[in-house]
Amino acid sequence: MAIVNRTPDSFYDRGATFALDKAVEAALAAAQHGADLVDIGGVPFGRGPAVSVQEETDRVVPVVEAIHAASDIVVSVDTFNAEVARLSIAAGAGVINDTSGLWDDDMAGVVAASDATLVLTHSLAPPRSEPPRPEYGDVVAEVVAFLRDRVARAVEAGVPLDRLVVDPGHDLNKNTLHSIELTRRLEEVVAIGLPTLVAVSRKDFVGEVLDASKHDRLEGSLAAAVVCVLKGARIVRMHDVAASVAAMRMTEALLGLREPAYLSHNMGE
C-alpha cells in the first residue's frame, strides 16, 4: 500500500503531493512501481488545525476519481469521517483506512452499505488532538482487545468479515517501546484471524531506534516491514514504493509465496 498525502502538513513529505496533479502523478507512479494499493489521505491523524468535511472531500475525491479513471490499482482513502468515506467510495475507492478505530459512529454503516473494505486501526486519542502520554499494562493485549471490539462493532453494523482488515497502529498513541513490542509480538494481532496491515514507514519508533531523521529511515522501515511480514502481516503501508516492493517480493520468495522472476544462475544451457 503506497502512501499519497494530499495535505500541506503530512508528517513525512510536508506537502510534496498537496497539488492535485502531483498527488495523481505520485499515485500512478506507485502503480507503475508495483504497489497493489494506493492510500490517499486528506487529513493527517496527528495534532493540527481542524479540517472541514468539505475541505477534506475537495482534497481527496478528485484524486480518487482521477486514479480510478487512469488505473486499475485499488484506491484506499485514509479518513476518519464517514461522509468523506461515503463520497470517496462513490468516486471509486475500494478501501477505507480508518486510523481512528471507528471514532465516527456512522463509519461502519457507510462501509457496510458499499462493497468497500474497512481497515480498523488501534488508536486512543481523538483525531487531530494532542495525544496523551500513553500507558498500557500490556500494550499487545490491549491493542488486540480494542481491535476485537471494533471488529464486533463493524460486523454488527453489517460489514462482512471478509471485508475487514486490522492494523495495530504503530506509533499512534504509542511510544517507541510500545511499537517495538507490537512488532515483536505481531502474531498475537494476526491471531485475530483477519488480514493485518502495518504502517511502519518512516515512523518515529524507527527514528528513535536508529537516531535517524525522517529522511534517513528507509532501511529501518524496510527491516520493520519485513519482520512484520515474517510475523504474519499481509499489507505494508509504505512511502518508498520501489524499495518496499523489492523487499516484499524477496521476502515472499523466501517464504515460498512467490516464484523468482526468472531462473538462470547455475541452471545449465
GROMACS .gro file of C-alpha atoms in nm:
model
  269
    1MET     CA    1   0.000   0.000   0.000
    2ALA     CA    2   0.164   0.319  -0.123
    3ILE     CA    3   0.108   0.645   0.062
    4VAL     CA    4   0.000   0.963  -0.115
    5ASN     CA    5  -0.091   1.255   0.110
    6ARG     CA    6  -0.286   1.545  -0.031
    7THR     CA    7  -0.211   1.757   0.273
    8PRO     CA    8   0.009   2.060   0.337
    9ASP     CA    9   0.126   1.923   0.674
   10SER     CA   10   0.184   1.550   0.631
   11PHE     CA   11   0.435   1.409   0.875
   12TYR     CA   12   0.694   1.299   0.617
   13ASP     CA   13   0.654   1.465   0.276
   14ARG     CA   14   0.538   1.803   0.416
   15GLY     CA   15   0.306   1.882   0.128
   16ALA     CA   16   0.508   1.748  -0.168
   17THR     CA   17   0.194   1.592  -0.317
   18PHE     CA   18  -0.058   1.852  -0.199
   19ALA     CA   19  -0.124   1.980  -0.552
   20LEU     CA   20  -0.385   1.771  -0.734
   21ASP     CA   21  -0.161   1.691  -1.030
   22LYS     CA   22   0.128   1.593  -0.802
   23ALA     CA   23  -0.096   1.361  -0.598
   24VAL     CA   24  -0.233   1.187  -0.907
   25GLU     CA   25   0.114   1.163  -1.060
   26ALA     CA   26   0.251   1.004  -0.741
   27ALA     CA   27  -0.034   0.753  -0.724
   28LEU     CA   28   0.010   0.643  -1.085
   29ALA     CA   29   0.387   0.619  -1.037
   30ALA     CA   30   0.327   0.397  -0.734
   31ALA     CA   31   0.116   0.167  -0.950
   32GLN     CA   32   0.393   0.151  -1.210
   33HIS     CA   33   0.645   0.064  -0.936
   34GLY     CA   34   0.438  -0.234  -0.828
   35ALA     CA   35   0.212  -0.113  -0.548
   36ASP     CA   36  -0.111  -0.311  -0.510
   37LEU     CA   37  -0.300  -0.031  -0.337
   38VAL     CA   38  -0.255   0.343  -0.302
   39ASP     CA   39  -0.376   0.517   0.015
   40ILE     CA   40  -0.493   0.876  -0.031
   41GLY     CA   41  -0.503   1.098   0.277
   42GLY     CA   42  -0.657   1.442   0.308
   43VAL     CA   43  -0.606   1.499   0.682
   44PRO     CA   44  -0.314   1.371   0.893
   45PHE     CA   45  -0.413   1.176   1.204
   46GLY     CA   46  -0.178   1.374   1.427
   47ARG     CA   47  -0.245   1.703   1.601
   48GLY     CA   48  -0.312   2.011   1.394
   49PRO     CA   49  -0.583   2.255   1.290
   50ALA     CA   50  -0.929   2.122   1.216
   51VAL     CA   51  -1.010   2.047   0.852
   52SER     CA   52  -1.375   2.071   0.746
   53VAL     CA   53  -1.554   1.782   0.579
   54GLN     CA   54  -1.586   1.993   0.265
   55GLU     CA   55  -1.215   2.071   0.255
   56GLU     CA   56  -1.118   1.708   0.314
   57THR     CA   57  -1.361   1.600   0.041
   58ASP     CA   58  -1.221   1.858  -0.201
   59ARG     CA   59  -0.870   1.725  -0.134
   60VAL     CA   60  -0.946   1.355  -0.163
   61VAL     CA   61  -1.232   1.289  -0.405
   62PRO     CA   62  -1.076   1.445  -0.719
   63VAL     CA   63  -0.764   1.232  -0.664
   64VAL     CA   64  -0.972   0.916  -0.627
   65GLU     CA   65  -1.167   0.998  -0.944
   66ALA     CA   66  -0.852   1.065  -1.145
   67ILE     CA   67  -0.675   0.747  -1.030
   68HIS     CA   68  -0.984   0.534  -1.083
   69ALA     CA   69  -1.015   0.667  -1.438
   70ALA     CA   70  -0.649   0.610  -1.527
   71SER     CA   71  -0.550   0.288  -1.346
   72ASP     CA   72  -0.691  -0.035  -1.206
   73ILE     CA   73  -0.488  -0.003  -0.885
   74VAL     CA   74  -0.703  -0.037  -0.573
   75VAL     CA   75  -0.763   0.306  -0.421
   76SER     CA   76  -0.779   0.340  -0.043
   77VAL     CA   77  -0.880   0.658   0.138
   78ASP     CA   78  -0.732   0.738   0.478
   79THR     CA   79  -1.017   0.911   0.661
   80PHE     CA   80  -1.195   0.902   0.995
   81ASN     CA   81  -1.502   1.085   0.861
   82ALA     CA   82  -1.797   0.876   0.743
   83GLU     CA   83  -1.921   1.135   0.494
   84VAL     CA   84  -1.579   1.162   0.331
   85ALA     CA   85  -1.572   0.783   0.318
   86ARG     CA   86  -1.913   0.771   0.151
   87LEU     CA   87  -1.818   1.024  -0.116
   88SER     CA   88  -1.481   0.856  -0.172
   89ILE     CA   89  -1.645   0.517  -0.226
   90ALA     CA   90  -1.885   0.675  -0.474
   91ALA     CA   91  -1.581   0.818  -0.657
   92GLY     CA   92  -1.418   0.474  -0.687
   93ALA     CA   93  -1.237   0.400  -0.360
   94GLY     CA   94  -1.233   0.030  -0.273
   95VAL     CA   95  -1.085   0.062   0.077
   96ILE     CA   96  -1.149   0.296   0.369
   97ASN     CA   97  -0.849   0.317   0.602
   98ASP     CA   98  -0.990   0.447   0.931
   99THR     CA   99  -0.694   0.521   1.157
  100SER     CA  100  -0.929   0.637   1.433
  101GLY     CA  101  -1.084   0.296   1.501
  102LEU     CA  102  -1.445   0.398   1.425
  103TRP     CA  103  -1.435   0.735   1.601
  104ASP     CA  104  -1.722   0.836   1.372
  105ASP     CA  105  -2.019   0.620   1.473
  106ASP     CA  106  -2.151   0.623   1.116
  107MET     CA  107  -1.834   0.486   0.955
  108ALA     CA  108  -1.910   0.114   0.976
  109GLY     CA  109  -2.261   0.166   0.838
  110VAL     CA  110  -2.131   0.364   0.542
  111VAL     CA  111  -1.885   0.089   0.453
  112ALA     CA  112  -2.147  -0.182   0.512
  113ALA     CA  113  -2.373  -0.015   0.254
  114SER     CA  114  -2.099  -0.047  -0.010
  115ASP     CA  115  -1.862  -0.310  -0.145
  116ALA     CA  116  -1.558  -0.144   0.013
  117THR     CA  117  -1.313  -0.295   0.261
  118LEU     CA  118  -1.263  -0.130   0.601
  119VAL     CA  119  -0.929  -0.107   0.783
  120LEU     CA  120  -0.973  -0.088   1.161
  121THR     CA  121  -0.678   0.070   1.342
  122HIS     CA  122  -0.594   0.093   1.710
  123SER     CA  123  -0.562   0.445   1.848
  124LEU     CA  124  -0.668   0.619   2.168
  125ALA     CA  125  -0.695   0.995   2.125
  126PRO     CA  126  -0.946   1.177   1.905
  127PRO     CA  127  -0.808   1.252   1.558
  128ARG     CA  128  -0.615   1.580   1.527
  129SER     CA  129  -0.579   1.608   1.906
  130GLU     CA  130  -0.282   1.630   2.136
  131PRO     CA  131  -0.211   1.266   2.223
  132PRO     CA  132  -0.194   1.169   2.588
  133ARG     CA  133   0.116   1.010   2.736
  134PRO     CA  134   0.026   0.650   2.655
  135GLU     CA  135   0.029   0.396   2.934
  136TYR     CA  136  -0.052   0.028   2.892
  137GLY     CA  137  -0.035  -0.268   3.123
  138ASP     CA  138   0.025  -0.498   2.825
  139VAL     CA  139   0.019  -0.299   2.503
  140VAL     CA  140  -0.030  -0.601   2.277
  141ALA     CA  141  -0.315  -0.748   2.481
  142GLU     CA  142  -0.488  -0.410   2.497
  143VAL     CA  143  -0.446  -0.348   2.124
  144VAL     CA  144  -0.586  -0.693   2.045
  145ALA     CA  145  -0.886  -0.637   2.276
  146PHE     CA  146  -0.954  -0.299   2.114
  147LEU     CA  147  -0.937  -0.444   1.764
  148ARG     CA  148  -1.162  -0.738   1.852
  149ASP     CA  149  -1.417  -0.490   1.987
  150ARG     CA  150  -1.402  -0.279   1.671
  151VAL     CA  151  -1.438  -0.589   1.453
  152ALA     CA  152  -1.751  -0.683   1.650
  153ARG     CA  153  -1.893  -0.333   1.605
  154ALA     CA  154  -1.826  -0.338   1.232
  155VAL     CA  155  -1.984  -0.680   1.189
  156GLU     CA  156  -2.287  -0.570   1.391
  157ALA     CA  157  -2.320  -0.273   1.154
  158GLY     CA  158  -2.324  -0.512   0.858
  159VAL     CA  159  -1.964  -0.521   0.734
  160PRO     CA  160  -1.877  -0.882   0.640
  161LEU     CA  161  -1.566  -1.029   0.798
  162ASP     CA  162  -1.410  -1.078   0.454
  163ARG     CA  163  -1.414  -0.700   0.408
  164LEU     CA  164  -1.228  -0.619   0.729
  165VAL     CA  165  -0.857  -0.560   0.791
  166VAL     CA  166  -0.689  -0.483   1.125
  167ASP     CA  167  -0.394  -0.253   1.195
  168PRO     CA  168  -0.223  -0.233   1.538
  169GLY     CA  169  -0.141   0.134   1.480
  170HIS     CA  170   0.235   0.161   1.522
  171ASP     CA  171   0.321   0.495   1.687
  172LEU     CA  172  -0.045   0.603   1.712
  173ASN     CA  173  -0.073   0.697   2.081
  174LYS     CA  174   0.219   0.465   2.150
  175ASN     CA  175   0.582   0.529   2.237
  176THR     CA  176   0.878   0.357   2.074
  177LEU     CA  177   0.889   0.072   2.325
  178HIS     CA  178   0.520   0.003   2.262
  179SER     CA  179   0.572  -0.007   1.885
  180ILE     CA  180   0.871  -0.240   1.920
  181GLU     CA  181   0.669  -0.473   2.144
  182LEU     CA  182   0.382  -0.474   1.893
  183THR     CA  183   0.623  -0.570   1.618
  184ARG     CA  184   0.790  -0.840   1.826
  185ARG     CA  185   0.452  -0.994   1.917
  186LEU     CA  186   0.261  -0.914   1.600
  187GLU     CA  187   0.147  -1.276   1.564
  188GLU     CA  188  -0.095  -1.204   1.851
  189VAL     CA  189  -0.264  -0.940   1.634
  190VAL     CA  190  -0.257  -1.172   1.335
  191ALA     CA  191  -0.433  -1.435   1.550
  192ILE     CA  192  -0.749  -1.222   1.537
  193GLY     CA  193  -0.790  -1.402   1.206
  194LEU     CA  194  -0.821  -1.108   0.968
  195PRO     CA  195  -0.560  -0.968   0.728
  196THR     CA  196  -0.318  -0.748   0.923
  197LEU     CA  197  -0.195  -0.417   0.784
  198VAL     CA  198   0.112  -0.247   0.930
  199ALA     CA  199   0.210   0.116   0.882
  200VAL     CA  200   0.574   0.135   0.986
  201SER     CA  201   0.720   0.357   0.717
  202ARG     CA  202   0.944   0.641   0.840
  203LYS     CA  203   0.774   0.625   1.180
  204ASP     CA  204   0.923   0.784   1.491
  205PHE     CA  205   0.991   0.447   1.654
  206VAL     CA  206   1.225   0.372   1.363
  207GLY     CA  207   1.391   0.711   1.405
  208GLU     CA  208   1.438   0.672   1.780
  209VAL     CA  209   1.587   0.325   1.745
  210LEU     CA  210   1.835   0.442   1.480
  211ASP     CA  211   1.878   0.805   1.590
  212ALA     CA  212   1.772   0.896   1.236
  213SER     CA  213   1.575   1.184   1.086
  214LYS     CA  214   1.262   1.114   0.881
  215HIS     CA  215   1.471   1.125   0.564
  216ASP     CA  216   1.718   0.864   0.695
  217ARG     CA  217   1.475   0.591   0.799
  218LEU     CA  218   1.437   0.387   0.480
  219GLU     CA  219   1.650   0.089   0.585
  220GLY     CA  220   1.493   0.077   0.931
  221SER     CA  221   1.144   0.098   0.782
  222LEU     CA  222   1.218  -0.190   0.544
  223ALA     CA  223   1.357  -0.402   0.829
  224ALA     CA  224   1.046  -0.338   1.038
  225ALA     CA  225   0.819  -0.421   0.744
  226VAL     CA  226   1.000  -0.747   0.671
  227VAL     CA  227   0.980  -0.858   1.035
  228CYS     CA  228   0.608  -0.778   1.037
  229VAL     CA  229   0.555  -0.991   0.726
  230LEU     CA  230   0.750  -1.276   0.884
  231LYS     CA  231   0.513  -1.243   1.180
  232GLY     CA  232   0.209  -1.267   0.952
  233ALA     CA  233   0.129  -0.916   0.825
  234ARG     CA  234  -0.011  -0.918   0.473
  235ILE     CA  235  -0.031  -0.547   0.384
  236VAL     CA  236   0.250  -0.297   0.441
  237ARG     CA  237   0.176   0.075   0.410
  238MET     CA  238   0.496   0.241   0.285
  239HIS     CA  239   0.629   0.569   0.144
  240ASP     CA  240   0.918   0.430  -0.067
  241VAL     CA  241   0.735   0.214  -0.317
  242ALA     CA  242   1.010   0.071  -0.538
  243ALA     CA  243   1.234  -0.026  -0.244
  244SER     CA  244   0.941  -0.165  -0.048
  245VAL     CA  245   0.811  -0.372  -0.340
  246ALA     CA  246   1.158  -0.523  -0.389
  247ALA     CA  247   1.189  -0.604  -0.018
  248MET     CA  248   0.841  -0.759  -0.007
  249ARG     CA  249   0.893  -0.966  -0.323
  250MET     CA  250   1.218  -1.104  -0.186
  251THR     CA  251   1.052  -1.182   0.147
  252GLU     CA  252   0.761  -1.352  -0.029
  253ALA     CA  253   1.002  -1.567  -0.232
  254LEU     CA  254   1.188  -1.675   0.082
  255LEU     CA  255   0.856  -1.766   0.244
  256GLY     CA  256   0.753  -1.971  -0.059
  257LEU     CA  257   0.477  -1.729  -0.155
  258ARG     CA  258   0.631  -1.608  -0.484
  259GLU     CA  259   0.829  -1.767  -0.764
  260PRO     CA  260   1.152  -1.598  -0.882
  261ALA     CA  261   1.107  -1.358  -1.173
  262TYR     CA  262   1.341  -1.578  -1.375
  263LEU     CA  263   1.593  -1.861  -1.330
  264SER     CA  264   1.938  -1.852  -1.491
  265HIS     CA  265   2.213  -1.893  -1.230
  266ASN     CA  266   2.363  -2.247  -1.243
  267MET     CA  267   2.068  -2.370  -1.447
  268GLY     CA  268   2.282  -2.514  -1.729
  269GLU     CA  269   2.240  -2.447  -2.101
   0.00000   0.00000   0.00000
